[in-house]
mmCIF file of C-alpha atoms and ligand atoms in Angstrom:
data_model
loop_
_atom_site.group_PDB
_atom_site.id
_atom_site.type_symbol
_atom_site.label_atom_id
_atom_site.label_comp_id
_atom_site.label_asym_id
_atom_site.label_seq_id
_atom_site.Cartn_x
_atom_site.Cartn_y
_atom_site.Cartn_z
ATOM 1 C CA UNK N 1 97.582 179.270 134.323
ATOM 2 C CA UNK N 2 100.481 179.299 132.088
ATOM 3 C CA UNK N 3 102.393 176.527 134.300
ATOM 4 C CA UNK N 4 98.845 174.308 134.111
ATOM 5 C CA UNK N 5 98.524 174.639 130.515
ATOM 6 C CA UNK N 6 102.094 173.305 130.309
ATOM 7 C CA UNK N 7 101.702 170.793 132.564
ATOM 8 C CA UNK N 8 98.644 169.994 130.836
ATOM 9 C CA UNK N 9 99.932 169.809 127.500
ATOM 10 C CA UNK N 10 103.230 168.236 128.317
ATOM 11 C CA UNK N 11 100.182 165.291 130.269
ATOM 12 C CA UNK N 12 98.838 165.126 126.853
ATOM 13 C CA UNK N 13 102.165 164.848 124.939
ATOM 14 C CA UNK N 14 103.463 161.887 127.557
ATOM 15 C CA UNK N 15 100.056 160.490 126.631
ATOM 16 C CA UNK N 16 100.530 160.777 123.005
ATOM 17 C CA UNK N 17 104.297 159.664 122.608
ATOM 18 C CA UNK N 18 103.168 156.542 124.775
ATOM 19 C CA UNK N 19 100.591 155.875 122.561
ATOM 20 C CA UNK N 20 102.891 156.824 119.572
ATOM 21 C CA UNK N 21 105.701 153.979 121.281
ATOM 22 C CA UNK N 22 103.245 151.501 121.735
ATOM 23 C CA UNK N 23 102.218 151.666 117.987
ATOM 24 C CA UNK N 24 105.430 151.856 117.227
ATOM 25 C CA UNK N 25 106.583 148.192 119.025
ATOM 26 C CA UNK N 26 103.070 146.846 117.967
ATOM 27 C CA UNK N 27 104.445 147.569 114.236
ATOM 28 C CA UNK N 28 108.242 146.087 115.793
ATOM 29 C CA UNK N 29 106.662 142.746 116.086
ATOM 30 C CA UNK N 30 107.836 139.977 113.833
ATOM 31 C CA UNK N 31 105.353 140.268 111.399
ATOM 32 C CA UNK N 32 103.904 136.921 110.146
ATOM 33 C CA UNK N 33 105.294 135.919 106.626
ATOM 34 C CA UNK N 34 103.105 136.544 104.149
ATOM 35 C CA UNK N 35 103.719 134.260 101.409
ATOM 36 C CA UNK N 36 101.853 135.709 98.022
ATOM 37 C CA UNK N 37 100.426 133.413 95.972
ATOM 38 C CA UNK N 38 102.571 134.772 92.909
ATOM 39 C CA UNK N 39 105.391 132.775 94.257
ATOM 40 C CA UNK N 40 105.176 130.572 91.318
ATOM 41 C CA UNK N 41 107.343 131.407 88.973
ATOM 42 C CA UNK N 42 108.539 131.398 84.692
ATOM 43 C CA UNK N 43 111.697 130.243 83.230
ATOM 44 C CA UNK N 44 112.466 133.966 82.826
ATOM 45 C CA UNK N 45 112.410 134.379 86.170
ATOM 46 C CA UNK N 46 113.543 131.070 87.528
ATOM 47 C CA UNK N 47 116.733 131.002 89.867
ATOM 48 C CA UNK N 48 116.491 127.418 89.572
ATOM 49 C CA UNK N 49 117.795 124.505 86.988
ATOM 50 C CA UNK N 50 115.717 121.523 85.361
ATOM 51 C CA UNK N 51 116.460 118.945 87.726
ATOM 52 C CA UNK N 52 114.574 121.219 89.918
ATOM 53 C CA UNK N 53 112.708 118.872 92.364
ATOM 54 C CA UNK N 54 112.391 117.486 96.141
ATOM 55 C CA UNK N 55 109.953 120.297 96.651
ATOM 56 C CA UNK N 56 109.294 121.159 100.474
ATOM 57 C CA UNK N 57 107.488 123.590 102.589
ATOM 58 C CA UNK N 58 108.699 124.954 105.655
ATOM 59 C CA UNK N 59 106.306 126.382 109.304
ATOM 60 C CA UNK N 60 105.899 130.195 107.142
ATOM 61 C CA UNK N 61 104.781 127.852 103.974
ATOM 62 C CA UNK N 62 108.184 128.976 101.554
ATOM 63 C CA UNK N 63 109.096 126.959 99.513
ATOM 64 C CA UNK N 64 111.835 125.140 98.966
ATOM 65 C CA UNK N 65 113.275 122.431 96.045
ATOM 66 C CA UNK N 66 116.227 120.951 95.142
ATOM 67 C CA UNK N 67 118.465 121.957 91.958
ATOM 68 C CA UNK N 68 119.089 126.094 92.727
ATOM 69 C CA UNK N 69 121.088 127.475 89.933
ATOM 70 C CA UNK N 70 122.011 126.066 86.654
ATOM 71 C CA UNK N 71 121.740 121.674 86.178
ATOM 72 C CA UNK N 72 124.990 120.940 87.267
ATOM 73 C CA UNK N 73 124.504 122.693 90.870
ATOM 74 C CA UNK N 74 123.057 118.974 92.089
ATOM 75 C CA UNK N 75 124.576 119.539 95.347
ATOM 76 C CA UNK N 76 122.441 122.624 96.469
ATOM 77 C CA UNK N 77 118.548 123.278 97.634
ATOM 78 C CA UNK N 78 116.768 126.583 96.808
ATOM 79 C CA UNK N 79 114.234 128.696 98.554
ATOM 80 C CA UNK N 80 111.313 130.466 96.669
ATOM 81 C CA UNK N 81 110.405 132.641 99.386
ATOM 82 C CA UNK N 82 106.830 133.868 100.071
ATOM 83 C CA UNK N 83 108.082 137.561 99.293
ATOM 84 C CA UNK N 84 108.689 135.777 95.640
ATOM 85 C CA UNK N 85 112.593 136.004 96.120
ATOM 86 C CA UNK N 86 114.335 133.001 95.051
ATOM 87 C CA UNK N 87 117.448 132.198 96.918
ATOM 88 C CA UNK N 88 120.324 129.631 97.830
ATOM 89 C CA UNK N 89 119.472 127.855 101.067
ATOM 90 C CA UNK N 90 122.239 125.286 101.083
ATOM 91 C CA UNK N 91 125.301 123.937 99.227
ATOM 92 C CA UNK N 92 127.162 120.841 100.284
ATOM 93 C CA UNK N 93 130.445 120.861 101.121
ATOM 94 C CA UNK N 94 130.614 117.551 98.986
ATOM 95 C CA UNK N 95 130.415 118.334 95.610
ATOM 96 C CA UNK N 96 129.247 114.646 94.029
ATOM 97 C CA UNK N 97 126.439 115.535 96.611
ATOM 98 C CA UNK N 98 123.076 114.678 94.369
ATOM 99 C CA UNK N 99 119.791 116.338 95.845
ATOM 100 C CA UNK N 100 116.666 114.895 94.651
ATOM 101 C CA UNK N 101 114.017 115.114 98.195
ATOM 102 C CA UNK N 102 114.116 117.051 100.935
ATOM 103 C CA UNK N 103 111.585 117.033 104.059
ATOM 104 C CA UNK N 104 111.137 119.364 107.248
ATOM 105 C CA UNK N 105 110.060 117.597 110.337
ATOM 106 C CA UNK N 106 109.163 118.741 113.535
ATOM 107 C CA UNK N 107 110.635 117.129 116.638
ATOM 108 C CA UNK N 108 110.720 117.695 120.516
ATOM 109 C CA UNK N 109 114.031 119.206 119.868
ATOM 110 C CA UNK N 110 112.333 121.365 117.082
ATOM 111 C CA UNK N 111 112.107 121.495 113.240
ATOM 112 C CA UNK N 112 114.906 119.498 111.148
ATOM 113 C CA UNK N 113 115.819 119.683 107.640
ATOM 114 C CA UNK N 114 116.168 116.201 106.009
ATOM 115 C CA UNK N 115 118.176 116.223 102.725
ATOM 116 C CA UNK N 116 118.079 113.019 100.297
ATOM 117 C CA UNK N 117 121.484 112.869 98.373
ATOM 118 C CA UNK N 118 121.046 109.931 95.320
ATOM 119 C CA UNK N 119 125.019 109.585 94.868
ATOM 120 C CA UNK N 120 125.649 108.912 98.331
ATOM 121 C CA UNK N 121 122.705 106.565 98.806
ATOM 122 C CA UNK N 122 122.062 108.729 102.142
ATOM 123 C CA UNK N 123 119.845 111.308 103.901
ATOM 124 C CA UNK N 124 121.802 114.503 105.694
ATOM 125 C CA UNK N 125 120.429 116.044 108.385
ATOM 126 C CA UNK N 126 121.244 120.218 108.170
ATOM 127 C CA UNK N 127 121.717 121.944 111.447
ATOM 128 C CA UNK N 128 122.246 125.710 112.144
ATOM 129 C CA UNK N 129 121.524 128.792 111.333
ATOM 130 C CA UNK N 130 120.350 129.512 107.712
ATOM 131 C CA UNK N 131 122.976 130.799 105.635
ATOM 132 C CA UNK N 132 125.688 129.092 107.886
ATOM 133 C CA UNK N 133 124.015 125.280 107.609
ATOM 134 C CA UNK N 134 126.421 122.218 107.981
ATOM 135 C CA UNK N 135 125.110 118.941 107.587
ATOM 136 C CA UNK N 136 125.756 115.471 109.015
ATOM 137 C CA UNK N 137 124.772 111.661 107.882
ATOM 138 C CA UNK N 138 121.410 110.719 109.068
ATOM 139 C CA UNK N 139 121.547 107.483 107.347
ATOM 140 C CA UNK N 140 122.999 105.609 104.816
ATOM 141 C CA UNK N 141 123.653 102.113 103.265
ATOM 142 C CA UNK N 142 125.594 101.984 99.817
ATOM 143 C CA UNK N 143 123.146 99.125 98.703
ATOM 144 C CA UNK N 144 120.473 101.591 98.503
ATOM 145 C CA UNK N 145 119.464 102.260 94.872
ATOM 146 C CA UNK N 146 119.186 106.124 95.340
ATOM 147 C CA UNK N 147 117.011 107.650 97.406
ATOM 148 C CA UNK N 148 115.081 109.106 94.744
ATOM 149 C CA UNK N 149 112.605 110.629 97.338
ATOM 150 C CA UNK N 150 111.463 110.863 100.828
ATOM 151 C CA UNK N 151 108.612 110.850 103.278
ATOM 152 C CA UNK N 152 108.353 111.639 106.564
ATOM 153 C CA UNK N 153 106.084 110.617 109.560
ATOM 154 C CA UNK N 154 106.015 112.468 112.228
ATOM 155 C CA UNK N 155 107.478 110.662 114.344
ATOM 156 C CA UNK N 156 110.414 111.228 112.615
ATOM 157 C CA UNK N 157 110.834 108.002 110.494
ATOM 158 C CA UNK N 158 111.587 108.444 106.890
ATOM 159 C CA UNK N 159 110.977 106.692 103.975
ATOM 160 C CA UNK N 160 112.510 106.658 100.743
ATOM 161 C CA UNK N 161 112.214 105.299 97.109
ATOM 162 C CA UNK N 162 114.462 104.663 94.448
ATOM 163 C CA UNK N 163 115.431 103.002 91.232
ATOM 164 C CA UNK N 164 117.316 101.752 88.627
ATOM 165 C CA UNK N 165 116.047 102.574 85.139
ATOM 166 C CA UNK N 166 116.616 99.841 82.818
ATOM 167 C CA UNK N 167 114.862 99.567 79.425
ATOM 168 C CA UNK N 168 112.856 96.191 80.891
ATOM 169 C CA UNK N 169 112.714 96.289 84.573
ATOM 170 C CA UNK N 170 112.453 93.448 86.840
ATOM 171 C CA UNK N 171 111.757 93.218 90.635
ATOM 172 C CA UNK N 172 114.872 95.119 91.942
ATOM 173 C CA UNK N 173 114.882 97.552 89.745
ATOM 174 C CA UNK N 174 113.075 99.418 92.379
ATOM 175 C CA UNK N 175 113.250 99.706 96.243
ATOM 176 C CA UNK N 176 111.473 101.088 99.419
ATOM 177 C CA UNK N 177 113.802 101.658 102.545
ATOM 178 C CA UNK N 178 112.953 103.037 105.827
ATOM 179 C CA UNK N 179 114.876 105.245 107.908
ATOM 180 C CA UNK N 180 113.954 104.858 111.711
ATOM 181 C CA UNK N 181 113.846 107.928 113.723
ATOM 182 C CA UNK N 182 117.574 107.128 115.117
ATOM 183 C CA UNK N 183 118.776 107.103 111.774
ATOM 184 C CA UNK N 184 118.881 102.791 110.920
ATOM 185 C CA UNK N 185 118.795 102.113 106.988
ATOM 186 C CA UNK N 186 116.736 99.006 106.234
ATOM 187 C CA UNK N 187 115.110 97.396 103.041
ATOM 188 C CA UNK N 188 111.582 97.159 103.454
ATOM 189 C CA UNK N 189 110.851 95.963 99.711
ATOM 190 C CA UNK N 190 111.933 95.657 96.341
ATOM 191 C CA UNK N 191 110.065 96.245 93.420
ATOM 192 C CA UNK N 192 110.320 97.703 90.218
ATOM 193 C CA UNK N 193 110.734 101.141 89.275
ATOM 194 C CA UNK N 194 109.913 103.211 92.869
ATOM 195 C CA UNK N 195 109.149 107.010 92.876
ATOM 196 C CA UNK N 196 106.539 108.376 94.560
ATOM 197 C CA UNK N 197 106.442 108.198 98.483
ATOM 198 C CA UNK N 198 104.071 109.534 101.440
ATOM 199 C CA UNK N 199 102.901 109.417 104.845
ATOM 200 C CA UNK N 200 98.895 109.897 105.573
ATOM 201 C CA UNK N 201 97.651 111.940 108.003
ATOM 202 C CA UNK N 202 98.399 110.124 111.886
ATOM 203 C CA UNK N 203 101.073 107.794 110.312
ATOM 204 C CA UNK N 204 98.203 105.277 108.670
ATOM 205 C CA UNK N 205 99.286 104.511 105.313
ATOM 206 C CA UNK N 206 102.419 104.893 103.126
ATOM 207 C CA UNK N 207 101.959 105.454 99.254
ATOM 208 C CA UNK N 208 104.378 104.288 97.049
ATOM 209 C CA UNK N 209 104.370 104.139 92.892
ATOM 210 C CA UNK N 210 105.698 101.903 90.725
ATOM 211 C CA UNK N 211 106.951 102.027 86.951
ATOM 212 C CA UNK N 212 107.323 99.267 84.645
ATOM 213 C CA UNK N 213 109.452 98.981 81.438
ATOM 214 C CA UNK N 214 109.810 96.869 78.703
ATOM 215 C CA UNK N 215 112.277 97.140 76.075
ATOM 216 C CA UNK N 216 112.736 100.527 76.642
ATOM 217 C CA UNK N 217 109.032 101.714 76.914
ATOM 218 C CA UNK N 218 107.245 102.397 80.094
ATOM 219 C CA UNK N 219 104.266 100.263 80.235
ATOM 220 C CA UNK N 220 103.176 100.471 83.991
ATOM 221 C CA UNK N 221 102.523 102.789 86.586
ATOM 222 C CA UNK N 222 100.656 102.002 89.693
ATOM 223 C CA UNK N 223 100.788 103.578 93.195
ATOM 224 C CA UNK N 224 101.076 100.522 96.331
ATOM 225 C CA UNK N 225 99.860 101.309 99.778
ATOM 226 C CA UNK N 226 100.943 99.765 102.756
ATOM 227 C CA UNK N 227 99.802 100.087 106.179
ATOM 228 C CA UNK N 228 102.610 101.701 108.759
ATOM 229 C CA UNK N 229 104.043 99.968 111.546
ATOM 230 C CA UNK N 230 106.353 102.236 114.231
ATOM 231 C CA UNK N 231 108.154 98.903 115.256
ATOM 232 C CA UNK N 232 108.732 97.385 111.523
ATOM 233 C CA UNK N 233 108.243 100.227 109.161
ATOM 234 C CA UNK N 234 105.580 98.857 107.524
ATOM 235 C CA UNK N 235 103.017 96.147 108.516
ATOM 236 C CA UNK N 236 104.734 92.800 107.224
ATOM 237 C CA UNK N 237 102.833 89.664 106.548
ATOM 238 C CA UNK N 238 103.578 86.147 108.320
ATOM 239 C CA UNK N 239 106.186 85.399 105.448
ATOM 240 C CA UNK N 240 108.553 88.467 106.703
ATOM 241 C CA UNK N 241 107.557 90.573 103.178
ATOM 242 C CA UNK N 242 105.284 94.101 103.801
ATOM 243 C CA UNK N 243 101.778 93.319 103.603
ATOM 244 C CA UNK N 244 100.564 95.819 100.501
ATOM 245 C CA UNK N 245 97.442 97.095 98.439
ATOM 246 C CA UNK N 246 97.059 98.536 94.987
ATOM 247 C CA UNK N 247 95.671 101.901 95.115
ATOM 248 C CA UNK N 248 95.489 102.870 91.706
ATOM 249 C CA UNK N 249 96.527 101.239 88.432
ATOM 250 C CA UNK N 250 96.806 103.655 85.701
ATOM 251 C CA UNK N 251 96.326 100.933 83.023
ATOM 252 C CA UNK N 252 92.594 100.393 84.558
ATOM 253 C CA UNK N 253 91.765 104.121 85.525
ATOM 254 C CA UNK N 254 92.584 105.806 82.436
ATOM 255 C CA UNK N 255 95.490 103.904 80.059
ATOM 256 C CA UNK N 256 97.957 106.760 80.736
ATOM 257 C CA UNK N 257 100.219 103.699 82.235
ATOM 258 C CA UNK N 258 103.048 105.199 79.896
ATOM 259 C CA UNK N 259 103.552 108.005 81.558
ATOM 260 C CA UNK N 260 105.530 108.688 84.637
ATOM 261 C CA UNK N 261 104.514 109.324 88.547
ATOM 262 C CA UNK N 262 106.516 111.316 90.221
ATOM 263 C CA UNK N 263 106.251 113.203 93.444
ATOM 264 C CA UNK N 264 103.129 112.506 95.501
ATOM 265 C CA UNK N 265 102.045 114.247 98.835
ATOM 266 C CA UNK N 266 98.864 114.703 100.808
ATOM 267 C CA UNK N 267 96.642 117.220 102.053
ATOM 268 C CA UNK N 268 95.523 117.320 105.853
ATOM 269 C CA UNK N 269 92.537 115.177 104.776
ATOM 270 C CA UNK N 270 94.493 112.186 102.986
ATOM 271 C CA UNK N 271 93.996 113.215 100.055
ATOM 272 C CA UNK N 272 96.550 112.074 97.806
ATOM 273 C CA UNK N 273 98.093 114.159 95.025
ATOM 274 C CA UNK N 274 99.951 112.503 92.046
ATOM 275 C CA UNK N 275 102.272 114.251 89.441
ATOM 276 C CA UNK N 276 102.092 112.685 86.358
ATOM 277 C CA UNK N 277 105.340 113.354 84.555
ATOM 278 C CA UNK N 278 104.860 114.039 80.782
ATOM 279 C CA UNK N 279 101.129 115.316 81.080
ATOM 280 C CA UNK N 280 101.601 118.096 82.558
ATOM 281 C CA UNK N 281 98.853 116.932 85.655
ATOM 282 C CA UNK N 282 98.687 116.312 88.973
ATOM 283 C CA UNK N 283 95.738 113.883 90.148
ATOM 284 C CA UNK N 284 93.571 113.799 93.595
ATOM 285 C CA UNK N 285 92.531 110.191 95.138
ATOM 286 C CA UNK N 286 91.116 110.435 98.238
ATOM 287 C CA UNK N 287 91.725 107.826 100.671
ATOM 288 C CA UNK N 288 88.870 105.300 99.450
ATOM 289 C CA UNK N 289 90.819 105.358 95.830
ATOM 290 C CA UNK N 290 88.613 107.731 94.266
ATOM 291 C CA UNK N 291 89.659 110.243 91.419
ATOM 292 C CA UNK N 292 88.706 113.606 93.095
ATOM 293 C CA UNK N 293 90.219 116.177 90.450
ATOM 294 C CA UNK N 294 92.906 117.044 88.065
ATOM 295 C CA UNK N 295 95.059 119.968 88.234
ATOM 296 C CA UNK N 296 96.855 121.381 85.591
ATOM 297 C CA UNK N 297 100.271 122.647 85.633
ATOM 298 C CA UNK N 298 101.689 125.110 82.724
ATOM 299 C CA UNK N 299 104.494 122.806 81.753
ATOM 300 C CA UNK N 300 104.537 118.649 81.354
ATOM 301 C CA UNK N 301 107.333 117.873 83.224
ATOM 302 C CA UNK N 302 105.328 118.214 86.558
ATOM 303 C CA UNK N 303 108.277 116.164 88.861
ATOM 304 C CA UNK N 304 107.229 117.257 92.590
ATOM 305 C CA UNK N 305 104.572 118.936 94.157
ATOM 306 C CA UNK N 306 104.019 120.430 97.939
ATOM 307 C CA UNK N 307 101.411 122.767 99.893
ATOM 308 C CA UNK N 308 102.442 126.093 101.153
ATOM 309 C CA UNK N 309 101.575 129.457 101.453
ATOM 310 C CA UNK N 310 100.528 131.458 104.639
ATOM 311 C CA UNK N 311 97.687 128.885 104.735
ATOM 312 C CA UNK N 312 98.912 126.123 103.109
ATOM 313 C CA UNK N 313 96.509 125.817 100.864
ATOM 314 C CA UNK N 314 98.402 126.905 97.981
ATOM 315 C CA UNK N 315 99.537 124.036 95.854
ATOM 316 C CA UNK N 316 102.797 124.294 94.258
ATOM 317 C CA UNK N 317 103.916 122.085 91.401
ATOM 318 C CA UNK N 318 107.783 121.944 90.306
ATOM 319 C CA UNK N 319 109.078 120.599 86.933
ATOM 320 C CA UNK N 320 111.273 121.905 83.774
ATOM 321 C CA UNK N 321 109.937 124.848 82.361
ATOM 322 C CA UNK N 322 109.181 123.039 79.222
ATOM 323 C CA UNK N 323 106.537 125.105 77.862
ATOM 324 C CA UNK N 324 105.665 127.929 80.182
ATOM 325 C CA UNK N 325 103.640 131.003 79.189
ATOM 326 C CA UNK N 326 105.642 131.183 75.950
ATOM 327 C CA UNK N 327 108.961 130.902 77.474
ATOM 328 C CA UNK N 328 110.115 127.633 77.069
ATOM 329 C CA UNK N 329 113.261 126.827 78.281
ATOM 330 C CA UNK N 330 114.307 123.587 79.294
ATOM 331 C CA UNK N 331 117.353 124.414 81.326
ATOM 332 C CA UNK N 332 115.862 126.157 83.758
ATOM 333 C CA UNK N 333 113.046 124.897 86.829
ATOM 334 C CA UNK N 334 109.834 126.265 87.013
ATOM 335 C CA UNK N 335 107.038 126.724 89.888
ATOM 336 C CA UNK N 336 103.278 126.536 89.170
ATOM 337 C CA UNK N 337 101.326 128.146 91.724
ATOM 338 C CA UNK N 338 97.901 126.874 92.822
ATOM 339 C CA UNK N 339 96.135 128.924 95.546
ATOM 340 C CA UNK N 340 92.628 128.008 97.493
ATOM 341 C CA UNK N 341 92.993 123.973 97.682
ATOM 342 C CA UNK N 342 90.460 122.942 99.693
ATOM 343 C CA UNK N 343 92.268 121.915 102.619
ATOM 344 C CA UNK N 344 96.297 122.233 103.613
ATOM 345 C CA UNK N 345 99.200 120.344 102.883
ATOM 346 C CA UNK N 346 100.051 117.563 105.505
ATOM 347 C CA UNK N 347 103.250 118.662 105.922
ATOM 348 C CA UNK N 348 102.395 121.967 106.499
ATOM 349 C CA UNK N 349 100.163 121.209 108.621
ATOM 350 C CA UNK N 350 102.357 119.112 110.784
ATOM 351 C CA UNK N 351 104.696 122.014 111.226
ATOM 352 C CA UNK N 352 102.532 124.438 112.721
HETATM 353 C C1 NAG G 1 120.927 97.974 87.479
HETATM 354 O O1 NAG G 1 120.386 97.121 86.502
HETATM 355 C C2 NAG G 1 121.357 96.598 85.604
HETATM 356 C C3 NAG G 1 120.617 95.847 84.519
HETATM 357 O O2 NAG G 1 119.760 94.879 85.047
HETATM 358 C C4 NAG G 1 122.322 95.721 86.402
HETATM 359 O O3 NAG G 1 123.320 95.214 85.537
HETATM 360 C C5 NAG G 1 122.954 96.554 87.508
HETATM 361 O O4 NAG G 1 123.743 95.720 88.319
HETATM 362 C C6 NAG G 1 121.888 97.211 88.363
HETATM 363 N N1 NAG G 1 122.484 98.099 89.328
HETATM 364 C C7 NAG G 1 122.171 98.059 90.620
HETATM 365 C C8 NAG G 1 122.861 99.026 91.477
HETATM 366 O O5 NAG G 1 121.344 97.320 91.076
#
């Protein structure tokens, strides 16, 4: 009896410790990021500086932006994780390095990190491991203007805008260049004052503002749409030049034509989201041109925007914490956060 009870109770014990291990290496799993949707952040608790920008989402929906530490770190991108920790995810090793866009893309060969750098008039591609990251040129021509920012298909072609900002522009003043998937610069356009750049959903369209000056005033902003083409970039017409659209014209929508776009992206839908620079909004058009919504940010110098979040439905919007909550301070970069859009971001989508 007394050897059966043993037996019987060390059975049960065996039993329970394999339960016990088994919840044990259920709990050992990788558990999935769980990005809060607090991630957004004030000046007081910003890690980042004012030219925060570029902003980015990775597979886990973190995000990321350019501009992590004070203004003059130009040469570094950030990470505002989904725990709500902000840290350094890259410095160049080049210090006249300018960040300004930055795009993940997923490949056969799996997800790469694109990195615009203004100075340079080039896009670096970072490999490795993070915290030990090294980067090499993915493309570059010096007769770029910038890039200011990037979009990415996903097929891996990139394209980028960029200006420069003269107190009356003129064609040239602004540019669109396309970066095929093997890493060839070309011109696709010039225009004036470029900005704003995305890919639709399946490669379709590209979006691409434009800002007009005039004796040191802005007095245009309009976003172009063009129709992509794997082989040219985008669809030209039968004199050589792209074949484009006007998508919006904020002189004839709603006469804020004075005010800046910045960063656009879209949702999984098309949907295309607009910052406007100086009103503190962001905009929805879906992909017929209509005016869907406004968002608005806590600050007016909304420069970027991206989904994230474990669902990537969580709209972020980066600018200079110009007036946030109180704390205005307009050294440091802040984070609006905007949980429960109605569908996710395109590029987090893509990533999954
Ligand atoms: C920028 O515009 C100014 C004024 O038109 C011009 O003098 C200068 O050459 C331009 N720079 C570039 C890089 O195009």
């Amino acid at each position: 009896m007394v050897s059966f009870s043993l037996n019987n109770t060390s059975a049960w014990g065996m039993l329970t410790i394999a339960l016990h291990m088994l919840a044990i290496s259920a709990k050992c799993l990788p558990e999935p990021t769980t990005p809060s949707t607090s991630v957004g952040f004030t000046a007081a608790d910003s890690k980042f500086g004012s030219q925060i920008e570029g902003a980015a989402t990775d597979a886990q929906g973190n995000l990321y932006a350019v501009n992590f530490g004070t203004e003059a770190d130009k040469d570094t991108l950030g990470i505002a994780a989904g725990t709500g920790a902000q840290s350094l995810f890259y410095k160049d090793a080049d210090a006249t390095t300018w960040f300004n866009s930055m795009r993940f893309v997923k490949t056969s060969s799996g997800i790469v990190t694109y990195a615009g750098d203004v100075v340079g008039h080039r896009v670096l591609k970072l490999t490795g491991a993070t915290g030990s990251l090294t980067s090499s040129v993915f493309c570059q021509d010096p007769t770029m203007l910038q890039p200011n920012d990037m979009a990415a298909a996903s097929t891996g072609d990139l394209f980028l805008s960029g200006m420069n900002y003269t107190a009356t522009t003129t064609k040239g003043n602004g540019d669109l260049w396309w970066c095929n998937a093997q890493g060839q610069a070309k011109r696709l356009d010039t225009l004036e004052r470029t900005n704003g750049i995305e890919v639709s959903p399946n490669n379709q369209y590209l979006y691409l503002s434009e800002a007009q000056n005039k004796d040191g005033a802005v007095i245009g902003n309009r976003i172009w749409r063009y129709e992509v083409d794997p082989s040219t970039g985008v669809k030209m017409g039968a004199d050589g030049t792209p074949t484009k659209s006007l998508f919006v014209d904020f002189a004839t929508l709603d006469q804020t034509q004075a005010t800046d776009i910045d960063g656009m992206r879209c949702d999984t839908q098309g949907n295309l989201f607009v910052t406007r620079n100086g009103l503190g909004q962001v905009v929805v058009f879906s992909p017929e041109r209509k005016e869907l919504s406004r968002i608005t940010a806590p600050f007016k110098s909304v420069k970027n925007l991206e989904f994230g979040g474990s669902d990537g439905k969580t709209l972020y919007i980066v600018g200079t914490c110009d007036a946030v909550e109180g704390t205005t301070d307009a050294q440091k970069g802040c984070v609006s956060a905007h949980p429960g859009q109605q569908n996710p971001g395109l590029s987090w989508s893509l990533l999954q």
